[in-house]
C-alpha positions as semicolon CSV with decimal commas, in nm:
position;residue;x (nm);y (nm);z (nm)
1;M;-1,267;5,538;6,921
2;K;-0,919;5,461;6,787
3;K;-0,807;5,346;7,129
4;R;-1,107;5,118;7,166
5;L;-1,034;4,974;6,823
6;L;-0,683;4,888;6,925
7;S;-0,813;4,698;7,226
8;L;-0,965;4,446;6,988
9;C;-0,619;4,327;6,894
10;L;-0,633;4,110;7,204
11;A;-0,875;3,891;7,018
12;L;-0,663;3,841;6,708
13;V;-0,295;3,930;6,723
14;M;-0,005;3,696;6,795
15;C;0,245;3,827;7,044
16;I;0,550;3,986;6,875
17;G;0,894;4,074;6,997
18;L;1,142;3,807;7,105
19;L;1,446;3,744;6,887
20;P;1,482;3,405;6,717
21;L;1,658;3,130;6,908
22;S;1,947;2,924;6,779
23;L;1,999;2,560;6,858
24;S;2,238;2,512;7,142
25;A;2,181;2,152;7,243
26;D;2,466;1,910;7,164
27;E;2,237;1,624;7,065
28;P;1,894;1,763;6,980
29;V;1,633;1,496;6,936
30;Y;1,306;1,689;6,919
31;L;1,316;2,034;6,760
32;A;1,004;2,246;6,814
33;L;0,963;2,526;6,560
34;G;0,701;2,792;6,508
35;D;0,527;3,071;6,691
36;S;0,377;3,150;7,032
37;I;0,170;2,833;7,028
38;T;0,492;2,634;7,052
39;T;0,659;2,870;7,301
40;G;0,366;2,816;7,539
41;Y;0,278;3,183;7,562
42;R;0,063;3,273;7,865
43;L;0,092;2,937;8,038
44;A;0,114;2,972;8,414
45;E;0,417;2,867;8,614
46;G;0,419;2,491;8,646
47;E;0,204;2,435;8,336
48;S;0,366;2,252;8,045
49;G;0,344;2,342;7,679
50;F;0,266;2,075;7,424
51;A;0,629;2,047;7,314
52;T;0,737;1,958;7,667
53;L;0,456;1,703;7,695
54;V;0,548;1,541;7,364
55;A;0,913;1,522;7,465
56;E;0,829;1,366;7,801
57;A;0,582;1,117;7,655
58;N;0,827;0,992;7,393
59;G;1,161;1,024;7,570
60;Y;1,297;1,306;7,355
61;E;1,540;1,580;7,446
62;L;1,354;1,900;7,363
63;V;1,505;2,201;7,190
64;N;1,236;2,466;7,161
65;A;1,337;2,719;6,894
66;A;0,995;2,874;6,847
67;V;0,955;3,252;6,855
68;N;0,655;3,453;6,967
69;G;0,499;3,625;6,667
70;A;0,694;3,430;6,405
71;T;0,557;3,410;6,051
72;S;0,640;3,149;5,789
73;S;0,884;3,397;5,632
74;D;1,055;3,444;5,970
75;L;1,094;3,070;6,016
76;L;1,230;3,020;5,666
77;Q;1,482;3,301;5,718
78;S;1,596;3,152;6,050
79;L;1,662;2,819;5,882
80;E;1,833;2,954;5,571
81;S;2,051;3,191;5,774
82;G;2,178;2,907;5,989
83;E;2,025;3,041;6,309
84;I;1,846;2,707;6,343
85;D;2,019;2,383;6,250
86;P;1,773;2,094;6,200
87;S;2,031;1,837;6,090
88;D;2,041;1,632;6,412
89;A;1,672;1,632;6,502
90;E;1,477;1,308;6,511
91;L;1,142;1,486;6,527
92;I;1,039;1,837;6,425
93;T;0,703;1,998;6,495
94;I;0,591;2,321;6,331
95;T;0,312;2,560;6,428
96;I;0,306;2,834;6,168
97;G;0,070;3,034;5,951
98;G;-0,144;3,206;6,209
99;N;0,065;3,522;6,215
100;D;0,083;3,527;5,836
101;L;-0,293;3,535;5,811
102;L;-0,341;3,772;6,102
103;G;-0,095;4,021;5,957
104;A;-0,295;4,028;5,637
105;L;-0,616;4,046;5,836
106;F;-0,504;4,354;6,028
107;N;-0,396;4,529;5,711
108;Y;-0,734;4,446;5,563
109;L;-0,920;4,571;5,872
110;A;-0,718;4,892;5,874
111;E;-0,794;4,950;5,508
112;K;-1,167;4,895;5,558
113;W;-1,171;5,111;5,869
114;N;-0,998;5,396;5,688
115;E;-1,233;5,367;5,388
116;D;-1,541;5,381;5,610
117;E;-1,705;5,724;5,587
118;A;-1,794;5,695;5,955
119;H;-1,421;5,744;6,032
120;A;-1,352;6,015;5,776
121;D;-1,264;6,266;6,047
122;E;-1,007;6,034;6,206
123;A;-0,644;5,986;6,110
124;D;-0,576;5,672;5,911
125;I;-0,470;5,370;6,112
126;T;-0,222;5,109;5,988
127;G;-0,217;4,735;6,021
128;T;0,111;4,764;6,211
129;E;-0,058;4,990;6,464
130;L;-0,335;4,739;6,505
131;I;-0,083;4,463;6,570
132;S;0,159;4,646;6,796
133;S;-0,077;4,868;6,994
134;L;-0,248;4,660;7,260
135;F;-0,484;4,825;7,502
136;A;-0,601;4,623;7,801
137;G;-0,968;4,634;7,882
138;T;-1,309;4,519;7,770
139;P;-1,361;4,584;7,397
140;D;-1,626;4,830;7,286
141;T;-1,916;4,626;7,147
142;T;-1,992;4,894;6,888
143;V;-1,641;4,862;6,749
144;I;-1,669;4,483;6,756
145;T;-1,985;4,506;6,549
146;T;-1,810;4,732;6,298
147;L;-1,511;4,499;6,262
148;V;-1,736;4,196;6,230
149;G;-1,885;4,363;5,925
150;Y;-1,538;4,405;5,778
151;L;-1,435;4,048;5,861
152;S;-1,700;3,893;5,641
153;G;-1,514;3,984;5,323
154;F;-1,162;3,894;5,429
155;A;-1,160;3,527;5,325
156;S;-1,221;3,624;4,961
157;S;-0,996;3,931;4,965
158;E;-0,680;3,985;4,761
159;Q;-0,483;4,019;5,085
160;A;-0,591;3,675;5,202
161;A;-0,521;3,514;4,866
162;A;-0,172;3,664;4,842
163;T;-0,089;3,566;5,200
164;L;-0,202;3,207;5,152
165;E;-0,003;3,180;4,830
166;L;0,308;3,304;5,011
167;L;0,242;3,069;5,304
168;A;0,216;2,771;5,070
169;Q;0,547;2,864;4,905
170;N;0,721;2,928;5,238
171;L;0,596;2,598;5,378
172;T;0,731;2,422;5,070
173;D;1,069;2,590;5,112
174;I;1,081;2,525;5,488
175;V;1,018;2,153;5,451
176;A;1,253;2,127;5,153
177;Y;1,532;2,295;5,349
178;I;1,481;2,067;5,649
179;K;1,466;1,754;5,431
180;N;1,784;1,858;5,252
181;E;1,967;1,895;5,583
182;N;1,804;1,594;5,749
183;P;1,639;1,352;5,501
184;D;1,517;1,104;5,764
185;V;1,360;1,345;6,011
186;R;0,989;1,319;6,087
187;I;0,816;1,656;6,043
188;V;0,476;1,725;6,196
189;V;0,284;2,039;6,098
190;A;-0,012;2,135;6,317
191;T;-0,330;2,279;6,174
192;Q;-0,462;2,606;6,312
193;Y;-0,752;2,603;6,558
194;N;-1,045;2,835;6,617
195;P;-0,980;2,995;6,959
196;Y;-1,335;3,125;6,988
197;S;-1,541;2,810;6,934
198;Y;-1,585;2,742;7,305
199;F;-1,615;3,113;7,377
200;A;-1,905;3,139;7,134
201;S;-2,082;2,829;7,264
202;A;-2,043;2,931;7,628
203;Y;-2,086;3,307;7,615
204;G;-2,259;3,386;7,285
205;M;-2,573;3,485;7,474
206;L;-2,376;3,742;7,672
207;V;-2,165;3,887;7,392
208;K;-2,359;3,818;7,076
209;Q;-2,084;3,938;6,842
210;I;-1,862;3,654;6,966
211;S;-2,065;3,399;6,771
212;T;-2,012;3,594;6,451
213;I;-1,640;3,634;6,520
214;A;-1,613;3,259;6,578
215;E;-1,786;3,192;6,247
216;M;-1,547;3,425;6,066
217;F;-1,248;3,252;6,225
218;T;-1,383;2,915;6,119
219;A;-1,403;3,029;5,757
220;N;-1,057;3,186;5,752
221;V;-0,884;2,908;5,944
222;A;-1,039;2,650;5,711
223;V;-0,865;2,812;5,413
224;L;-0,533;2,821;5,598
225;N;-0,566;2,457;5,704
226;E;-0,642;2,359;5,346
227;V;-0,295;2,483;5,253
228;I;-0,140;2,278;5,535
229;T;-0,326;1,953;5,467
230;E;-0,301;1,958;5,087
231;S;0,076;2,010;5,102
232;A;0,140;1,722;5,343
233;E;0,164;1,431;5,100
234;P;0,367;1,599;4,823
235;L;0,607;1,756;5,073
236;G;0,635;1,450;5,296
237;Y;0,527;1,574;5,637
238;I;0,265;1,455;5,887
239;V;-0,039;1,663;5,977
240;A;-0,147;1,694;6,340
241;D;-0,513;1,792;6,311
242;V;-0,532;2,027;6,607
243;Y;-0,835;2,205;6,464
244;T;-1,053;1,894;6,485
245;A;-0,913;1,797;6,824
246;F;-1,007;2,138;6,966
247;E;-1,356;2,123;6,813
248;D;-1,403;1,779;6,971
249;A;-1,297;1,925;7,305
250;V;-1,549;2,206;7,269
251;A;-1,820;1,951;7,195
252;A;-1,725;1,783;7,524
253;R;-1,758;2,123;7,698
254;I;-1,385;2,160;7,754
255;N;-1,232;2,501;7,686
256;P;-0,891;2,453;7,521
257;C;-0,812;2,823;7,487
258;N;-0,782;3,134;7,702
259;P;-1,084;3,337;7,581
260;S;-1,338;3,348;7,861
261;I;-1,569;3,566;8,065
262;G;-1,501;3,584;8,437
263;A;-1,754;3,570;8,717
264;D;-1,742;3,950;8,719
265;Y;-1,812;3,946;8,342
266;S;-1,463;4,071;8,257
267;I;-1,362;3,952;7,910
268;D;-1,036;3,775;7,824
269;L;-0,993;3,762;7,446
270;D;-0,647;3,606;7,434
271;F;-0,651;3,334;7,169
272;H;-0,363;3,116;7,290
273;P;-0,417;2,760;7,413
274;N;-0,448;2,708;7,787
275;A;-0,299;2,410;7,969
276;A;-0,586;2,185;7,860
277;G;-0,534;2,299;7,501
278;H;-0,163;2,221;7,514
279;A;-0,241;1,874;7,646
280;I;-0,476;1,823;7,351
281;I;-0,211;1,942;7,104
282;A;0,039;1,704;7,261
283;D;-0,210;1,420;7,237
284;T;-0,270;1,500;6,870
285;V;0,102;1,508;6,791
286;N;0,158;1,184;6,982
287;A;-0,117;1,017;6,782
288;A;0,035;1,144;6,457
289;I;0,389;1,022;6,522
290;N;0,298;0,683;6,670
291;P;0,023;0,538;6,449
292;D;0,117;0,182;6,548
293;G;0,091;0,242;6,920
294;Y;-0,213;0,211;7,141
295;T;-0,443;0,501;7,216
296;V;-0,578;0,625;7,545
297;T;-0,896;0,826;7,497
298;N;-1,055;1,026;7,774
299;Q;-1,434;1,005;7,745
300;L;-1,507;1,172;8,077
301;S;-1,736;1,477;8,077
302;N;-1,533;1,788;8,168
303;I;-1,248;1,585;8,313
304;T;-0,912;1,661;8,156
305;T;-0,591;1,465;8,200
306;D;-0,229;1,555;8,159
307;N;-0,212;1,278;7,899
308;T;-0,559;1,254;7,749
309;V;-0,466;1,065;7,434
310;S;-0,123;0,906;7,440
311;Q;0,028;0,685;7,173
312;R;0,310;0,455;7,271
313;R;0,420;0,121;7,139
314;P;0,300;-0,179;7,342
315;D;0,647;-0,334;7,347
316;D;0,773;-0,037;7,549
317;A;0,639;-0,226;7,853
318;E;0,562;0,096;8,037
319;D;0,280;0,167;8,277
320;Y;0,035;0,432;8,163
321;T;0,001;0,715;8,412
322;A;-0,214;1,026;8,410
323;V;-0,358;1,280;8,649
324;L;-0,725;1,363;8,604
325;T;-0,845;1,717;8,673
326;A;-1,206;1,835;8,697
327;V;-1,307;2,157;8,519
328;N;-1,617;2,370;8,463
329;G;-1,812;2,275;8,772
330;Y;-1,746;1,902;8,766
331;K;-1,576;1,686;9,024
332;L;-1,376;1,368;8,982
333;P;-1,579;1,046;8,970
334;E;-1,534;0,811;9,264
335;T;-1,471;0,518;9,030
336;L;-1,354;0,477;8,672
337;T;-1,428;0,229;8,398
338;I;-1,120;0,140;8,194
339;T;-1,158;-0,066;7,878
340;V;-0,900;-0,235;7,654
341;D;-1,031;-0,272;7,301
342;G;-1,381;-0,238;7,442
343;T;-1,347;-0,489;7,727
344;A;-1,358;-0,350;8,080
345;L;-1,059;-0,411;8,305
346;T;-1,140;-0,564;8,642
347;E;-0,784;-0,534;8,770
348;G;-0,447;-0,410;8,656
349;Y;-0,501;-0,043;8,732
350;T;-0,521;0,191;9,029
351;Y;-0,716;0,514;9,063
352;D;-0,726;0,767;9,346
353;S;-1,046;0,974;9,329
354;L;-0,902;1,240;9,561
355;S;-0,581;1,314;9,372
356;G;-0,698;1,201;9,029
357;Q;-0,391;0,979;8,989
358;L;-0,448;0,692;8,743
359;T;-0,199;0,414;8,672
360;I;-0,260;0,126;8,431
361;D;-0,016;-0,165;8,448
362;A;0,185;-0,228;8,132
363;A;0,079;-0,594;8,133
364;S;-0,285;-0,487;8,101
365;I;-0,219;-0,273;7,796
366;T;-0,278;-0,504;7,504
367;G;-0,483;-0,264;7,293
368;D;-0,653;0,072;7,285
369;L;-0,753;0,210;7,624
370;A;-1,061;0,416;7,704
371;I;-1,153;0,599;8,024
372;I;-1,532;0,597;7,999
373;A;-1,692;0,659;8,340
374;D;-1,899;0,975;8,356
375;G;-1,777;1,287;8,526
376;V;-1,978;1,421;8,820
377;I;-2,135;1,764;8,796
378;I;-2,110;2,013;9,077
379;N;-2,219;2,347;8,935
380;P;-2,113;2,476;8,594
381;F;-2,312;2,800;8,619
382;I;-2,139;3,126;8,704
383;D;-2,473;3,290;8,784
384;I;-2,584;3,025;9,036
385;S;-2,423;3,032;9,380
386;S;-2,441;2,765;9,649
387;D;-2,571;3,043;9,873
388;D;-2,879;3,096;9,656
389;L;-3,205;2,973;9,808
390;F;-3,285;2,796;9,484
391;Y;-2,941;2,633;9,439
392;D;-3,063;2,279;9,514
393;D;-3,360;2,322;9,282
394;V;-3,144;2,432;8,988
395;M;-2,894;2,154;9,049
396;F;-3,177;1,899;9,068
397;V;-3,324;1,984;8,729
398;Y;-2,979;2,017;8,573
399;E;-2,829;1,695;8,707
400;N;-3,141;1,502;8,611
401;G;-3,130;1,635;8,257
402;L;-3,460;1,821;8,286
403;M;-3,323;2,170;8,225
404;N;-3,001;2,300;8,073
405;G;-2,843;2,639;8,102
406;D;-2,890;2,893;7,829
407;S;-2,516;2,848;7,772
408;A;-2,250;2,613;7,902
409;T;-2,180;2,840;8,200
410;T;-2,497;3,042;8,260
411;F;-2,841;2,935;8,381
412;S;-3,011;3,277;8,359
413;P;-3,236;3,212;8,662
414;Y;-3,459;3,512;8,598
415;G;-3,498;3,453;8,228
416;S;-3,823;3,318;8,088
417;L;-3,917;2,989;7,921
418;T;-4,140;2,929;7,623
419;R;-4,427;2,683;7,594
420;A;-4,212;2,467;7,366
421;Q;-3,937;2,456;7,627
422;I;-4,168;2,354;7,914
423;A;-4,319;2,085;7,692
424;T;-3,967;1,954;7,639
425;I;-3,888;1,960;8,012
426;I;-4,200;1,760;8,104
427;Y;-4,136;1,526;7,810
428;R;-3,785;1,460;7,944
429;A;-3,926;1,399;8,292
430;A;-4,151;1,134;8,135
431;G;-3,845;0,963;7,985
432;S;-3,878;1,102;7,631
433;P;-4,109;0,822;7,512
434;E;-4,147;0,744;7,143
435;V;-4,435;0,927;6,978
436;V;-4,648;0,833;6,680
437;G;-4,894;1,051;6,497
438;D;-4,929;1,399;6,361
439;V;-4,932;1,733;6,537
440;S;-5,261;1,914;6,483
441;F;-5,125;2,260;6,558
442;T;-5,068;2,477;6,255
443;D;-4,769;2,652;6,412
444;V;-4,576;2,334;6,502
445;P;-4,369;2,170;6,222
446;D;-4,460;1,822;6,106
447;T;-4,142;1,637;6,203
448;A;-3,873;1,633;6,471
449;E;-3,618;1,689;6,197
450;T;-3,786;2,021;6,126
451;E;-3,803;2,146;6,484
452;W;-3,650;2,025;6,810
453;Y;-3,972;2,050;7,014
454;H;-4,196;1,852;6,774
455;D;-4,197;1,523;6,969
456;A;-4,242;1,697;7,303
457;V;-4,543;1,899;7,186
458;L;-4,700;1,598;7,015
459;W;-4,658;1,389;7,331
460;A;-4,791;1,667;7,557
461;Q;-5,099;1,708;7,339
462;Q;-5,168;1,335;7,308
463;M;-5,128;1,282;7,682
464;G;-5,346;1,578;7,775
465;V;-5,062;1,757;7,952
466;M;-5,079;2,065;7,732
467;Q;-5,335;2,201;7,489
468;G;-5,337;2,483;7,241
469;Y;-5,535;2,805;7,241
470;G;-5,846;2,657;7,080
471;D;-5,786;2,796;6,733
472;G;-5,534;2,539;6,613
473;I;-5,246;2,739;6,758
474;F;-5,001;2,604;7,017
475;G;-4,784;2,912;7,055
476;P;-4,445;2,737;7,092
477;A;-4,258;3,064;7,126
478;D;-4,503;3,220;7,371
479;I;-4,365;3,293;7,715
480;L;-4,505;3,065;7,985
481;T;-4,710;3,218;8,268
482;R;-4,712;3,095;8,626
483;E;-5,067;2,964;8,613
484;Q;-5,001;2,789;8,281
485;L;-4,706;2,615;8,441
486;V;-4,917;2,502;8,737
487;V;-5,184;2,357;8,508
488;I;-4,920;2,166;8,310
489;V;-4,772;2,013;8,626
490;Y;-5,125;1,936;8,751
491;N;-5,210;1,758;8,426
492;Y;-4,884;1,565;8,437
493;A;-4,961;1,444;8,789
494;K;-5,293;1,308;8,667
495;L;-5,121;1,148;8,367
496;L;-4,899;0,955;8,606
497;G;-5,211;0,792;8,747
498;L;-5,211;1,012;9,054
499;D;-5,575;1,112;9,022
500;S;-5,656;0,977;9,365
501;I;-5,363;1,152;9,526
502;V;-5,444;1,473;9,346
503;S;-5,806;1,454;9,455
504;D;-5,701;1,369;9,811
505;V;-5,523;1,702;9,839
506;P;-5,785;1,940;9,978
507;A;-5,864;2,248;9,778
508;G;-5,633;2,518;9,899
509;D;-5,760;2,842;10,039
510;L;-5,628;3,119;9,818
511;S;-5,778;3,397;10,027
512;G;-5,439;3,471;10,179
513;F;-5,320;3,601;9,844
514;A;-5,432;3,951;9,757
515;D;-5,446;3,868;9,388
516;A;-5,633;3,536;9,420
517;A;-5,920;3,671;9,211
518;S;-5,687;3,718;8,914
519;V;-5,637;3,342;8,873
520;S;-5,805;3,234;8,549
521;S;-6,110;3,012;8,593
522;W;-5,948;2,725;8,403
523;A;-5,649;2,734;8,639
524;V;-5,820;2,766;8,980
525;D;-5,831;2,393;9,060
526;A;-5,468;2,344;8,962
527;V;-5,350;2,649;9,158
528;Q;-5,542;2,544;9,469
529;W;-5,393;2,195;9,448
530;A;-5,039;2,323;9,389
531;V;-5,055;2,564;9,684
532;T;-5,180;2,294;9,921
533;A;-4,927;2,037;9,797
534;G;-4,642;2,283;9,849
535;I;-4,560;2,292;9,479
536;L;-4,653;2,656;9,422
537;T;-4,544;2,935;9,653
538;D;-4,583;3,310;9,627
539;N;-4,365;3,513;9,398
540;G;-4,159;3,655;9,682
541;S;-4,393;3,948;9,732
542;G;-4,685;3,759;9,884
543;L;-4,865;3,734;9,550
544;L;-4,961;3,442;9,328
545;D;-4,893;3,654;9,020
546;P;-5,075;3,396;8,805
547;T;-5,039;3,580;8,475
548;G;-4,681;3,686;8,533
549;N;-4,406;3,520;8,334
550;A;-4,264;3,209;8,496
551;A;-3,893;3,266;8,553
552;R;-3,656;2,979;8,479
553;V;-3,570;2,948;8,845
554;E;-3,940;2,933;8,939
555;I;-3,985;2,646;8,698
556;A;-3,686;2,468;8,851
557;V;-3,830;2,517;9,201
558;M;-4,177;2,399;9,101
559;I;-4,050;2,088;8,924
560;H;-3,828;2,000;9,219
561;N;-4,119;2,052;9,459
562;F;-4,336;1,832;9,240
563;M;-4,081;1,550;9,242
564;N;-4,058;1,582;9,620
565;F;-4,438;1,561;9,632
566;L;-4,424;1,236;9,441
567;T;-4,163;1,100;9,678
568;L;-4,362;1,197;9,987
569;S;-4,668;1,037;9,829
570;G;-4,475;0,712;9,788
571;I;-4,483;0,732;9,409
572;N;-4,127;0,834;9,331
573;G;-3,820;0,677;9,487
């Protein structure tokens, strides 16, 4: 158990070990200070850390004096001892505080673990052991659950309060020392990010404890960032709000950190930024140090750039260049839309959709730039392969916005759907029209603000696409059966004014199915029509299985078949 506990350190601990660096450059211009975020820990060969990107974007000579595992006390000691001389720097960035808080966290976790009666027969474990003893492998979910229970009280603990008080004092002393040695230097302090936000949104269904861990990190990081932001004005430094930048990236379905689950479901809990994350940090620092420059914002879905948001002064007369890279199942768009202060450029830029190379002429840059064309989806789902028979069906419903995955990277083809979810899918297929009126079902909330499926259920009822069970109950959470799905599609076809086409389809002969007699009387007409129209096929075992649960992939196949039916009938496309 102790060994499994130690494996969890991969999720929380900053790497420790390297000795501090001293400045050796003759004319340092940009001095990067801090911990493993600044060193670029775990970046692959050829990938650039944010400090390198900032230096390149602004023409600085970089001296990176960051140390893996450094705390605020370590940084202060390195400055006061003369190991680091900030006197000649024009710009200084600092990433610090994460190891301070994590050290306190591990001591707190060790204390709670040792106090737990469930571990009374085990030798006590120390916070130092938790930090220094790393064990590769997939964490034990039982241990994760136990630690999650401990985590909930850390933010209000004495350990956290004492650590944050020390961090605030150290940050004050660090900035004061630098300002004393170099009064005119610009100092940028980065806020801490939550490394598990994307992990929780993408994989929370697979590892449910991840969502709770992400929530705990949000609470604890918020307190740390409060120290950083509230000290900025009185101490005279600039804040680079990396936390918000990373959360914005997560909202755009971009993973800025290493935590992930592989196609083989192996878990990587390392919390450091990946290359995309470092680009975002660089963008955030660039924006902070050049408030009078222009901005370049990337509004492409799941398309990163090596210079997503760059701030430079217009009088630099430099071309803007970037390389776009597709991630998470997307591909590069064939064309881009570039705007300057909201007006689209018709010339003055070049873009290669194969290499992703983008160049915008300096003469065209008279204001803020935006790259706003949509990215193109290929397949974001790790559980859907191009070799699957239903691949095209899943991609059809996904690309047309009819069905989403149950996470950013999983479709769960054999999972089930509820009646509320199918109502929403058909509602989307109809274009999500505005609805007016009240829902008559007692188990459906009165407004869309109360429940996400309200409008879809109201529309489906009003249009005769779906009905309840006859007792005022809709059953939004009930799992959809195959024959229910067929009836819904059948009703939708008639709603589209396809009564004549529906009636022209001869009643199918269900005698070839051994379980034909099990089709409910109210579903027979719809099932016969769907079989003849090629919308409904057997369940893979030669059976209709009318009362069996409709798998998500079956719904995707049926909807795709239905849209093909409309096309062949001359109604769609």
